[in-house]
Each structure stands twice: as C-alpha cells, then as structure tokens.
Coordinates of N, CA and C in Angstrom, one line a residue:
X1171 N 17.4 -53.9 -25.7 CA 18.4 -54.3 -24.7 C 18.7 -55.8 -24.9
X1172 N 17.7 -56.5 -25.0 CA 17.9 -57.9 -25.5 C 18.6 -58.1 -26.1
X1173 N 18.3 -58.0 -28.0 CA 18.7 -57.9 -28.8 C 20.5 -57.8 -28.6
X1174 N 20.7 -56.6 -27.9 CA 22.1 -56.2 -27.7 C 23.2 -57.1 -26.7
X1175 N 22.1 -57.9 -25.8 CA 23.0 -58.9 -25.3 C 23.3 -59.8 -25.9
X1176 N 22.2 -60.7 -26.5 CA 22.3 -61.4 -27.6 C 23.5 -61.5 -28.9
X1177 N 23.6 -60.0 -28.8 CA 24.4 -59.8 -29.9 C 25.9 -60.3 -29.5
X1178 N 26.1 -59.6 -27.6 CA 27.1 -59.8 -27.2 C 27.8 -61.3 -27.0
X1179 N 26.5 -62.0 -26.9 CA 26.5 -63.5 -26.8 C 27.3 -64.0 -28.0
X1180 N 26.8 -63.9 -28.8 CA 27.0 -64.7 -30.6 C 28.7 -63.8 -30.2
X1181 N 28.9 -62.5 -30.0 CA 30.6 -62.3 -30.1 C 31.6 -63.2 -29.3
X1182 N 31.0 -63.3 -28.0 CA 31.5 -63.8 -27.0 C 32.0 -65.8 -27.7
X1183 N 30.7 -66.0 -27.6 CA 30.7 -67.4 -28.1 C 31.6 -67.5 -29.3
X1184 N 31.5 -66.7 -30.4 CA 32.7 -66.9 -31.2 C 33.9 -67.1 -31.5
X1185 N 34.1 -66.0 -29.9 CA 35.8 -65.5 -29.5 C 36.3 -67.1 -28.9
X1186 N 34.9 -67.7 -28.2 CA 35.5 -68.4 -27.3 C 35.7 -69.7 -28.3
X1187 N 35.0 -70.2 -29.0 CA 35.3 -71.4 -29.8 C 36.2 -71.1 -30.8
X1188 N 36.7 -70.0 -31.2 CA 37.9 -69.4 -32.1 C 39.0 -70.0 -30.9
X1189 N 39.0 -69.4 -29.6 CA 40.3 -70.1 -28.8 C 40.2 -71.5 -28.5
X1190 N 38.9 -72.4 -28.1 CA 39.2 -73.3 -28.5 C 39.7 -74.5 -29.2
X1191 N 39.3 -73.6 -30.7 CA 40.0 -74.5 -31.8 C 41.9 -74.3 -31.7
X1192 N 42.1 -72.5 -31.5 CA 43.9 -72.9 -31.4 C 44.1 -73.9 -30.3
X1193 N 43.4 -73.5 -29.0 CA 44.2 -74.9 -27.6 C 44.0 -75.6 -28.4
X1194 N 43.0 -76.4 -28.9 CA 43.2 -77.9 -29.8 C 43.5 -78.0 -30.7
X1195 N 44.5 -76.9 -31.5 CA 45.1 -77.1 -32.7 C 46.3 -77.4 -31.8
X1196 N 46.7 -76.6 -30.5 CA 48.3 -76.8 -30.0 C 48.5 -77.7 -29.1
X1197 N 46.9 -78.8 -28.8 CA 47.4 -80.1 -28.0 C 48.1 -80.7 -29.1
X1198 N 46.8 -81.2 -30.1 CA 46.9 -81.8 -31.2 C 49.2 -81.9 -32.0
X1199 N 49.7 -81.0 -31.9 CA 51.0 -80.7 -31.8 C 51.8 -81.0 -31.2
X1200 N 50.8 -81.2 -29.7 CA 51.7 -81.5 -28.2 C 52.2 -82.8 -28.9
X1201 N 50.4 -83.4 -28.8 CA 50.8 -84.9 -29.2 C 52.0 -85.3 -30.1
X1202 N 51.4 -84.6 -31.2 CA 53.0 -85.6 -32.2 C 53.9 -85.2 -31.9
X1203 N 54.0 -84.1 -30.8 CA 55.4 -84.0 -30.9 C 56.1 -84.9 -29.6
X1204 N 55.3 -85.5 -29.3 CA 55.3 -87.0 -28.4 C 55.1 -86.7 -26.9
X1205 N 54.6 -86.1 -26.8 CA 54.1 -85.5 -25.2 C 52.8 -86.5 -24.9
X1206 N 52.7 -86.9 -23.3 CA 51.7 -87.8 -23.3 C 50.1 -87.4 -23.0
X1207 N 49.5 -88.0 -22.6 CA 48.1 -87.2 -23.2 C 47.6 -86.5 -21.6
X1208 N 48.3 -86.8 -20.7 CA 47.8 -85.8 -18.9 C 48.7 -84.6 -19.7
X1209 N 49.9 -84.2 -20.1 CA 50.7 -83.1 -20.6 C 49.9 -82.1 -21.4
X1210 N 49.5 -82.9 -22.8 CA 48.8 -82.6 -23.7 C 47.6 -81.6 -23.2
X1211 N 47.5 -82.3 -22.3 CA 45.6 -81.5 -21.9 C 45.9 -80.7 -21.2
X1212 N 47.1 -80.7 -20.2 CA 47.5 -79.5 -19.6 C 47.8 -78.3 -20.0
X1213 N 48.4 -78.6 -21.4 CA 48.9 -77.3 -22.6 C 47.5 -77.1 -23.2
X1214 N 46.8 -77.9 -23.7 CA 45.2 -77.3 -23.9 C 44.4 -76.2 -22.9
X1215 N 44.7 -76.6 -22.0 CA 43.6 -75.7 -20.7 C 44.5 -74.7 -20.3
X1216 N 45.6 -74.9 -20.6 CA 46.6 -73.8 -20.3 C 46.2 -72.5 -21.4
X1217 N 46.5 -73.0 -22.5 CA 46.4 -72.1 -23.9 C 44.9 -71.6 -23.7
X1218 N 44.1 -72.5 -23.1 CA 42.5 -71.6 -23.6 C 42.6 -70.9 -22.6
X1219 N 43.0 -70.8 -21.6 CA 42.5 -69.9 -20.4 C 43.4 -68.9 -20.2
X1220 N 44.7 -68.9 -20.8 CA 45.5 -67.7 -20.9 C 45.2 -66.9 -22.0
X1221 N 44.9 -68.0 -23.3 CA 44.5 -66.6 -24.6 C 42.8 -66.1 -24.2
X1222 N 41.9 -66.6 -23.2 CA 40.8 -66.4 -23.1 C 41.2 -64.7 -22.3
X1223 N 41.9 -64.7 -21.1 CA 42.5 -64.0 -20.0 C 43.0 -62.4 -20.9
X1224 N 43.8 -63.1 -22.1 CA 43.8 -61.8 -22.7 C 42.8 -61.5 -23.7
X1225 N 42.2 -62.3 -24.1 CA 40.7 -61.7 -24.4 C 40.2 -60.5 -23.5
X1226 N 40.0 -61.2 -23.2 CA 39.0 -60.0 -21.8 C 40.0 -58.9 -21.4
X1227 N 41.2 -59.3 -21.3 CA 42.1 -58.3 -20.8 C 42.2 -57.0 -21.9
X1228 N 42.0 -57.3 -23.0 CA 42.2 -56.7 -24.5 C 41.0 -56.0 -23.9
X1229 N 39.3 -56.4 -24.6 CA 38.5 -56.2 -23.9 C 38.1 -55.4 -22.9
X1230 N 38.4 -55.2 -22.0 CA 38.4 -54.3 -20.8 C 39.3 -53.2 -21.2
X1231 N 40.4 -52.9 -21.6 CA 41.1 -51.7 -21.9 C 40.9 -51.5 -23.1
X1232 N 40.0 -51.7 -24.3 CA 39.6 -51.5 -25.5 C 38.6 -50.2 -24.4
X1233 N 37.3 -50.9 -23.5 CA 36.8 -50.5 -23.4 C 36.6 -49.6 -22.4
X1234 N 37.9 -49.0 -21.7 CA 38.5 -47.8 -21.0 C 38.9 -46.7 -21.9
X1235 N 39.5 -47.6 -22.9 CA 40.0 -46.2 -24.1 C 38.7 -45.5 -24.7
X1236 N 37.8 -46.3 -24.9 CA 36.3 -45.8 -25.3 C 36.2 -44.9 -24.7
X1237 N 36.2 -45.1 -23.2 CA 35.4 -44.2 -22.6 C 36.2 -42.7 -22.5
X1238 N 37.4 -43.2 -22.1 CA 38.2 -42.4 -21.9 C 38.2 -41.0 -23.1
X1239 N 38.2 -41.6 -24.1 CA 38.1 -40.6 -25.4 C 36.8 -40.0 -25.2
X1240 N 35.5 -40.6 -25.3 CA 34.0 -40.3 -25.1 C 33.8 -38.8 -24.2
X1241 N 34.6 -39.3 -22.9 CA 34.9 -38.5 -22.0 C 35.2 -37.1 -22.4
X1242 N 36.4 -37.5 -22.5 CA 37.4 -36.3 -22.5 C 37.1 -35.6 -24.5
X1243 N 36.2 -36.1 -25.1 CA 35.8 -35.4 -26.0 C 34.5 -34.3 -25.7
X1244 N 33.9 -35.4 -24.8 CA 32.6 -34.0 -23.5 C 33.0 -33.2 -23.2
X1245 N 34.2 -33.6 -22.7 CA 34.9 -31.9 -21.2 C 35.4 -31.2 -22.3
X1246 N 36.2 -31.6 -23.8 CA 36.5 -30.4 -24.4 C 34.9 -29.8 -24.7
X1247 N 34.2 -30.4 -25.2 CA 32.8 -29.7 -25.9 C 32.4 -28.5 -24.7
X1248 N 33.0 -29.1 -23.4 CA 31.9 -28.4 -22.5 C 32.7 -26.9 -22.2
X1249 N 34.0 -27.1 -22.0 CA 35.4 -26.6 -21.8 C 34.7 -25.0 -23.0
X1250 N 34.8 -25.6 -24.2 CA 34.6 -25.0 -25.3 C 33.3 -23.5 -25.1
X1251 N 32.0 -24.6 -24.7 CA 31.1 -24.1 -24.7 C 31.6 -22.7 -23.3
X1252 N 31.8 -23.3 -22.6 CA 31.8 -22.4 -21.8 C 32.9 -21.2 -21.7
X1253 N 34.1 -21.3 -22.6 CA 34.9 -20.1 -22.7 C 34.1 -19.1 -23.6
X1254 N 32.8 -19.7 -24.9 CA 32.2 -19.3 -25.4 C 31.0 -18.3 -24.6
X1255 N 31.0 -19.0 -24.2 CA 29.8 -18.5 -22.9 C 30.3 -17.1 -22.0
X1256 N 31.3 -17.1 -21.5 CA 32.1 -16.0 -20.1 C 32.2 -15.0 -21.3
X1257 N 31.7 -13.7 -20.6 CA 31.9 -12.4 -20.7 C 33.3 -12.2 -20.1
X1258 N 34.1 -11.6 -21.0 CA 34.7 -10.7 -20.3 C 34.3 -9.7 -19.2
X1259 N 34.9 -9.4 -18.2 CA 34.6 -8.0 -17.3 C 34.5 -7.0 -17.8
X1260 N 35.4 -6.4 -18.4 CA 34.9 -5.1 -19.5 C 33.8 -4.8 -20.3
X1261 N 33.4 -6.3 -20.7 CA 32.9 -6.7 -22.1 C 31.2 -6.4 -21.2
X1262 N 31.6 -7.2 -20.0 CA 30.0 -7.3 -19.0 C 30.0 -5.7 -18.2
X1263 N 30.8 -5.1 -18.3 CA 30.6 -3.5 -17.7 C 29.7 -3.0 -18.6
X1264 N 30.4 -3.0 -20.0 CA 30.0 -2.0 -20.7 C 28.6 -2.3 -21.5
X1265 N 28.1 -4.0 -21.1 CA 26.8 -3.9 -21.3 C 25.8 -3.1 -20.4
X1266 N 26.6 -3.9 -18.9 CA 25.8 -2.7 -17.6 C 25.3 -1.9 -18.3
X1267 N 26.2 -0.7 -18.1 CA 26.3 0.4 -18.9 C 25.7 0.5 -19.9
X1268 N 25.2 0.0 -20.5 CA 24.3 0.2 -22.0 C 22.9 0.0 -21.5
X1269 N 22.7 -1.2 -20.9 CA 21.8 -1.4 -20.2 C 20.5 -0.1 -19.6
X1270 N 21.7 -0.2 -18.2 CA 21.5 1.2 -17.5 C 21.1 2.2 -18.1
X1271 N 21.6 2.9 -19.6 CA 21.6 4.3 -19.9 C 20.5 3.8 -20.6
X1272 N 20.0 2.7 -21.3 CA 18.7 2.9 -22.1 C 17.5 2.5 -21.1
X1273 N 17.8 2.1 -20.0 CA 16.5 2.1 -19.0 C 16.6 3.5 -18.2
X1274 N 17.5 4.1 -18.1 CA 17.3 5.6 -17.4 C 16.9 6.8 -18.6
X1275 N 16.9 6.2 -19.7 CA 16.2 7.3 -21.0 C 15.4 6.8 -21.2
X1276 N 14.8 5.3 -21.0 CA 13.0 5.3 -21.2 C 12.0 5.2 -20.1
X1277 N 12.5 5.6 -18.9 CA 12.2 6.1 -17.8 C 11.9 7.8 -17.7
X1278 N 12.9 8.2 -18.4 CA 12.8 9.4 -18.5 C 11.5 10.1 -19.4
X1279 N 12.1 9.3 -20.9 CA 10.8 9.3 -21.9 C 9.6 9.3 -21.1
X1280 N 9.2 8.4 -20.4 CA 7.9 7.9 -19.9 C 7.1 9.0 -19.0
X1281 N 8.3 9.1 -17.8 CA 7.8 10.1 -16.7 C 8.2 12.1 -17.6
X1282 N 8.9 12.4 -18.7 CA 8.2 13.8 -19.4 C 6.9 13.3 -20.2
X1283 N 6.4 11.9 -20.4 CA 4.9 12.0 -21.1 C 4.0 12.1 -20.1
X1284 N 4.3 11.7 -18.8 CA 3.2 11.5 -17.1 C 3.0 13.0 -17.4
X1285 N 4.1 13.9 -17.1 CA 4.2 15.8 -16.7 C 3.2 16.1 -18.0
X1286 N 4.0 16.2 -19.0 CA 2.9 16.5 -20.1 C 1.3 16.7 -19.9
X1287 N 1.0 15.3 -19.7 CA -0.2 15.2 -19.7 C -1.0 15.7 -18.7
X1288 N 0.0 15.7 -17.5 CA -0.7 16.1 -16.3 C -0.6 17.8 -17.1
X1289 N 0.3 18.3 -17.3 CA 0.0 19.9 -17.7 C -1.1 20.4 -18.9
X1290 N -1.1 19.5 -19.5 CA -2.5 19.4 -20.0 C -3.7 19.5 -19.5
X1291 N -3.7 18.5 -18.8 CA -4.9 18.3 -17.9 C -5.0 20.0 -17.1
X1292 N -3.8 20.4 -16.7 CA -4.5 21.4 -15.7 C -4.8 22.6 -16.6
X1293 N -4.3 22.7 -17.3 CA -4.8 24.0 -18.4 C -6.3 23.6 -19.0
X1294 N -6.8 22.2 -19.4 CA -7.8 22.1 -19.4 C -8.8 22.3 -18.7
X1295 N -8.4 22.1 -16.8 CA -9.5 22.1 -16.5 C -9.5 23.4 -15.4
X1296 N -8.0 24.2 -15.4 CA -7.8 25.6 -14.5 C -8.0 26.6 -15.4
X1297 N -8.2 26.3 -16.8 CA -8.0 27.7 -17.2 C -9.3 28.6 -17.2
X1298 N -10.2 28.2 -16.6 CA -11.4 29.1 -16.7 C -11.2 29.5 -15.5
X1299 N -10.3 29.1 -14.4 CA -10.6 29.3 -13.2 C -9.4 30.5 -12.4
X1300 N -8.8 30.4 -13.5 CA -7.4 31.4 -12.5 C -6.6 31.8 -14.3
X1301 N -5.6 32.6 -13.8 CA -4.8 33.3 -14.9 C -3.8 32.7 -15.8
X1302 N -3.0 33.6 -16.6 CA -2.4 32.2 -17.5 C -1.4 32.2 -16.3
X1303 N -0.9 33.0 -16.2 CA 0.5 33.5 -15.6 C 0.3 32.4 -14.3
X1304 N -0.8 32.5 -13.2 CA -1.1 31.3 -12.8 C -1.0 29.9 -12.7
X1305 N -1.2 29.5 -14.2 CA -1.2 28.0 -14.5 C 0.4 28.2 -14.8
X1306 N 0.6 28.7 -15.7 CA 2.3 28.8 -15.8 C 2.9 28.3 -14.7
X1307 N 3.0 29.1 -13.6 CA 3.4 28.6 -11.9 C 2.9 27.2 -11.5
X1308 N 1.6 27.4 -12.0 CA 1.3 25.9 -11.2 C 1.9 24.5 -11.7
X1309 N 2.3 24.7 -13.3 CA 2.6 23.4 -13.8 C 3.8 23.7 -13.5
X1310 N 4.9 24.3 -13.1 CA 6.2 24.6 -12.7 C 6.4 23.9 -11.4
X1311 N 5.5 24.1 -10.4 CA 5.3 23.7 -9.0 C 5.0 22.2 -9.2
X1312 N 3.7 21.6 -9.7 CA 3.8 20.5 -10.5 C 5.0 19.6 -10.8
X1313 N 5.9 20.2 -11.5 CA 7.2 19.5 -11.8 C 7.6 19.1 -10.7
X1314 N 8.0 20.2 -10.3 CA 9.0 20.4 -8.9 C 8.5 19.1 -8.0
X1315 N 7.2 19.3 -7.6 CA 6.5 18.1 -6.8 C 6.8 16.6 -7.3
X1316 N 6.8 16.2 -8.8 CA 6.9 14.8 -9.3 C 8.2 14.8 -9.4
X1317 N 9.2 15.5 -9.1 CA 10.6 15.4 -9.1 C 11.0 15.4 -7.2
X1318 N 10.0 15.6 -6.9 CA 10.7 15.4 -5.1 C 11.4 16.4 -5.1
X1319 N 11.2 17.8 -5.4 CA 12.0 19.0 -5.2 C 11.2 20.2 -4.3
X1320 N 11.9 20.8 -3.1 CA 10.8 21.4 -2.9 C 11.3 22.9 -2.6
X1321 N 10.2 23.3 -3.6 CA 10.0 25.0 -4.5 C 10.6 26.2 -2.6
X1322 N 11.5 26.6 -3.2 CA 11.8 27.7 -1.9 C 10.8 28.6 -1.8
X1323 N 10.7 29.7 -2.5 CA 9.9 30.1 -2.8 C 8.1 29.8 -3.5
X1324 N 7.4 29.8 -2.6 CA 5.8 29.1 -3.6 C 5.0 30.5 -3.4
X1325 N 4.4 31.0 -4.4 CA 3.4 31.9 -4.4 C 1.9 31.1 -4.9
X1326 N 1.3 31.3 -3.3 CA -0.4 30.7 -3.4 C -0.8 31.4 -4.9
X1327 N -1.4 30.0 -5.7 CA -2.3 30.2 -6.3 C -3.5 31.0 -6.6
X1328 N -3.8 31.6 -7.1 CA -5.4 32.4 -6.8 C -6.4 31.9 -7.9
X1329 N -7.2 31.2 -7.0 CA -8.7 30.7 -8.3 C -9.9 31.7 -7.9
X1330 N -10.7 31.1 -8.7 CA -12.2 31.8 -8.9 C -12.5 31.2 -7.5
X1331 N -13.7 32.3 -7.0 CA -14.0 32.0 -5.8 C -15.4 30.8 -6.1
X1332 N -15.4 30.6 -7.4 CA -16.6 29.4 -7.3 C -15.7 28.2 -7.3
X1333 N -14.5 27.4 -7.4 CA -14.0 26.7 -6.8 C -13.8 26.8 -5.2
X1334 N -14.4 25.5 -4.5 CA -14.2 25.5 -3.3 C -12.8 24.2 -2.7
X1335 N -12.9 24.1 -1.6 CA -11.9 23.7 -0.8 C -11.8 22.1 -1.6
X1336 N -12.5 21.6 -1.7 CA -13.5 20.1 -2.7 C -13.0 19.9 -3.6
X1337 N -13.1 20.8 -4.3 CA -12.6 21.0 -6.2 C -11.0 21.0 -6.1
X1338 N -10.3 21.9 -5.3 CA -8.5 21.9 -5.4 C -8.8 20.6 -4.9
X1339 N -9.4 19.9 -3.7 CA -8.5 18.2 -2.7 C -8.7 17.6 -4.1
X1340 N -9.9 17.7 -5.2 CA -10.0 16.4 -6.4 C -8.9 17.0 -7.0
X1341 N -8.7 18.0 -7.2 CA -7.6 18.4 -8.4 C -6.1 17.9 -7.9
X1342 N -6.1 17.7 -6.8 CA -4.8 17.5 -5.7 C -5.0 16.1 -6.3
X1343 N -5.9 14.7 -5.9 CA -5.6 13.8 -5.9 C -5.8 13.6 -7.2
X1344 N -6.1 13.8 -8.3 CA -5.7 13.8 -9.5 C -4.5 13.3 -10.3
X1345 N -4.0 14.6 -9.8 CA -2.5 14.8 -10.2 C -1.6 13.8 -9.4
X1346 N -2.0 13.7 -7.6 CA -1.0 13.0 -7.3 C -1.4 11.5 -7.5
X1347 N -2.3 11.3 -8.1 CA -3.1 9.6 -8.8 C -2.1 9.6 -10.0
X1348 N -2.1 10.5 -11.1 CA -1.2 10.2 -12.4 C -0.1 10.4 -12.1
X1349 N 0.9 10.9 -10.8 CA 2.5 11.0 -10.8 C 2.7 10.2 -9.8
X1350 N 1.8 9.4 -9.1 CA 2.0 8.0 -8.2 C 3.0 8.3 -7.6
X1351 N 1.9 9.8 -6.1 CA 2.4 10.4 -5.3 C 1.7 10.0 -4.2
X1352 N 2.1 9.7 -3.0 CA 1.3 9.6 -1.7 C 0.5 10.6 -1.3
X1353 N -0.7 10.1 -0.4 CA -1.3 11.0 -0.5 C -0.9 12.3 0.6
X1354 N -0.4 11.8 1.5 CA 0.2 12.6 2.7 C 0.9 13.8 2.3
X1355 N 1.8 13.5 0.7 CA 2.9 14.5 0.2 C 2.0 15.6 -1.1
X1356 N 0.9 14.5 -1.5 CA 0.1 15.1 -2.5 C -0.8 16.5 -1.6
X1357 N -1.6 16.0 -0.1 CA -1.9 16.8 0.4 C -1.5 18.1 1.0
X1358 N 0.1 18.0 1.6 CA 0.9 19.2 2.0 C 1.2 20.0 0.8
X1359 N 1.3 19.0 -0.6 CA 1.5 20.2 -1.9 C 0.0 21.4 -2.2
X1360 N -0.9 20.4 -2.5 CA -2.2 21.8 -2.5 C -1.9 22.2 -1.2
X1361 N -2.0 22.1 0.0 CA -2.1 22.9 1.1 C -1.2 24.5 0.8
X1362 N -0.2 24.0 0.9 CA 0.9 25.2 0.3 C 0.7 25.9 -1.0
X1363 N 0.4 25.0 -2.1 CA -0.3 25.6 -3.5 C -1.1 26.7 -3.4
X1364 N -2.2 26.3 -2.8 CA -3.4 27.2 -2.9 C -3.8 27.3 -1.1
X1365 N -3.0 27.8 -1.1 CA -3.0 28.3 0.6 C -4.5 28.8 0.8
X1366 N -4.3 30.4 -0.1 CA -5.9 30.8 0.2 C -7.2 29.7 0.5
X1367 N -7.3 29.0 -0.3 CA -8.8 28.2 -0.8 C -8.2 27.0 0.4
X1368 N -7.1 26.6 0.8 CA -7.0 25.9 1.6 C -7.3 25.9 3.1
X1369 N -7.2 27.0 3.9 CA -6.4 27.6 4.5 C -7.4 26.9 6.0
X1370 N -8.7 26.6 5.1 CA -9.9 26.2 6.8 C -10.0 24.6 7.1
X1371 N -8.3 24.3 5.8 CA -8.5 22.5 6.0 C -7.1 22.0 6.4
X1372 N -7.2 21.6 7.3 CA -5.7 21.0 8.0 C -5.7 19.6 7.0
X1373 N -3.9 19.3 7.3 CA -3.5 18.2 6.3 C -4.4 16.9 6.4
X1374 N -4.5 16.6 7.5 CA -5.5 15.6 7.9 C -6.6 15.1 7.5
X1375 N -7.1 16.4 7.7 CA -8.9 16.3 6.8 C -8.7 16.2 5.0
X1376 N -7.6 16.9 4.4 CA -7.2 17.2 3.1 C -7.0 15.2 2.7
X1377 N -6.2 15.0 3.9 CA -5.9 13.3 3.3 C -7.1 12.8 3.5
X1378 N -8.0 13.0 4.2 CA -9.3 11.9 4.3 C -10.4 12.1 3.2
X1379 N -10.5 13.7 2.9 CA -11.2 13.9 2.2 C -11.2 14.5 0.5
X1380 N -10.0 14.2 0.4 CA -9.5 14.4 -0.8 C -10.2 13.8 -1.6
X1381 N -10.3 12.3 -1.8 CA -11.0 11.4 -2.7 C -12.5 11.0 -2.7
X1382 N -13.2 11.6 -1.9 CA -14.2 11.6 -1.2 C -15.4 12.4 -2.7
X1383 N -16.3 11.6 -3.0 CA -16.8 11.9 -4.6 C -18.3 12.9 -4.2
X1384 N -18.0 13.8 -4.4 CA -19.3 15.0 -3.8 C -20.1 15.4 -4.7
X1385 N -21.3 15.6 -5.0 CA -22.2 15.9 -6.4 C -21.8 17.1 -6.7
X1386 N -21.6 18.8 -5.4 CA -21.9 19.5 -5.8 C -20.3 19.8 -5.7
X1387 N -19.6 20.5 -7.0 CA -17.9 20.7 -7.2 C -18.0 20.8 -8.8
X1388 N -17.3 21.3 -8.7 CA -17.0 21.3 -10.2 C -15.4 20.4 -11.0
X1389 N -15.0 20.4 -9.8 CA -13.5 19.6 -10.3 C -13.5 17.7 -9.9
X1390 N -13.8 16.6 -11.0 CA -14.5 15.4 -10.3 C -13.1 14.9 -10.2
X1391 N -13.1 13.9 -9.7 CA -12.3 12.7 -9.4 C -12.0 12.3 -10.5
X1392 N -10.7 12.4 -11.2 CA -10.6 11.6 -12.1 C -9.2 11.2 -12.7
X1393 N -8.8 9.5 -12.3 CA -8.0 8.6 -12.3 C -7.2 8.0 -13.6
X1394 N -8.1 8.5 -14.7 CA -7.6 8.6 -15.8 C -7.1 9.0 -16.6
X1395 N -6.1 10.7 -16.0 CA -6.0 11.7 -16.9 C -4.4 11.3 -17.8
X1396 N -4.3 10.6 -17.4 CA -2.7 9.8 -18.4 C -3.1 8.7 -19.2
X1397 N -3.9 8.0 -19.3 CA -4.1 7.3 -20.4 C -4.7 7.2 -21.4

C-alpha cells in the first residue's frame, strides 16, 4: 500500500513540475512580450492552476471510465452467469419428473426386497408348522398388510397346536419390525390372521406382550430378518 502511494507521489509530483515548467515557460513570454512583472505572474498562477484543474479534472473522469467499464464488465459476467444458470420451466418439470419416477422405482425396488425376505423368513420358520396352501395365504395377507390394504375376505390361519399364543405375538412383531409397521396395526393383523391361536388375547395384551422375550416358545424375537 505504501509503495503504491509512493508511486502515486513521484506521478503526481511529475505532473506538477511538468506544469510548472509550461506557466514559466508562458510568463517568461509574457515578459518579452513586454507585460510587466505583477501581470506576468498573474499569467503564471493563472496557467498553473487552470492546467493543474484540468489535470485532476482529466484524472477524475479517466478514473469514472475505469470504473464504469470494470463495472459494467461484472454485471455482464454475472448477467451471463446467471441466464446460464435458470432452468427453463419445462426443462425444471421434466427433471421433477425424472427425479420422481427414479425415486418411486427404487422405493419400490427396495420395499419388493423387505416382502421377499419377509416371505422367506415365514416359509422358513411356518413351514413345519401349518400347510403349504397355508403359508401361500399367509404371505398374500402379509402383502396386503405392508401395502395398507385390508384383505375382505381373511381365512384364520391354522398352525400346529405346539405353537402357542407367544410364538404367533413374536412372529407378529417380527414381520411388523422388518415392514416398519406399528405395533397397534401389526397386533390387530395376527389377531385376525390366526384368530384360532389368538382368540384368549385381546389387542391390548397382544401390544404389550408381543415383544416380551420368553424361554419357553419356539418362535424368538428376531429383528434382523432383512439384513
């Protein structure tokens, strides 16, 4: 910053002794041309301080045009940038739209691998316990449930009578643990599912003691049948 004033100094000082040499090149003229010497010095101080005036005056609108260009070379850059930048409306719909339809088909992808696996899981761990024809129904009901649809028609389940009321609430909270079902909606689905094996447990007791980890059962608690 110094440096730069400095610099401005030595221009300044230049400018100014460059006009004082013309005023005193055009007293020096006054003179011979026989003007007396109060005249003389009047045309001296006259000349330095009107050519100094447009100095500065030069000066000051040199350095408006600067800016002025500096300026207005910004607002085009920004001007630029930014027509570059704007979406069209059409242009921004039909990303929406692209958007949307590949997040509603890997949503979809995702939740037919949840069902999958959950149908897996129950043939794994029903089929010793009830018929095929059975599980068939059940992972249909299944669907229905993780889709928020509700089955007109439900024909109770029938299991082995060594599964008790214990083994369906784990099997219940299971399923509604891997399809990130509440439990209130998870409990009214076994209730209606497996009516039979249900039948001496109101929704109530089904919500409290659904999750509830008991030694003797054969169907355990278990949270990790999707990953």
């Amino acid at each position: 910053m110094y440096l730069k004033k400095f610099e401005y100094f030595i221009l300044d000082s230049s400018v100014a002794g460059t006009l004082l040499l013309i005023a005193l090149a055009i007293r020096i003229e006054a003179v011979n041309a026989g003007f007396d010497q109060f005249s003389s010095n009047i045309i001296f101080i006259s000349v330095f301080i009107i050519s100094t005036g447009l100095y500065i005056s030069m000066q000051i609108a040199l350095y408006e045009i600067i800016i002025y260009l500096c300026h207005h070379s910004k607002s085009l850059s920004i001007h630029e940038h930014l027509n570059d930048s704007v979406i069209e409306p059409e242009q921004a719909f039909m990303e929406y739209e692209k958007l949307r339809s590949n997040t509603i088909i890997e949503q979809k992808r995702t939740n037919d691998k949840k069902l999958e696996l959950v149908h897996i899981y129950i043939h794994q761990t029903m089929a010793a316990y009830t018929s095929q024809e059975n599980l068939q129904r059940l992972c249909a009901y299944i669907s229905d449930f993780f889709q928020d649809k509700t089955a007109i028609d439900i024909i109770p389940i029938k299991v082995d009578s060594k599964l008790k009321a214990i083994d369906v609430m784990h099997l219940g909270w299971n399923i509604g643990k891997a399809l990130g079902k509440r439990r209130s909606y998870t409990a009214e689905f076994i209730k209606k599912v497996f009516a039979d094996t249900m039948k001496e447990n109101e929704i109530n007791t089904i919500i409290k003691k659904m999750s509830h980890s008991e030694t003797e059962c054969l169907i355990k608690l278990n949270p990790d049948i999707i990953q």
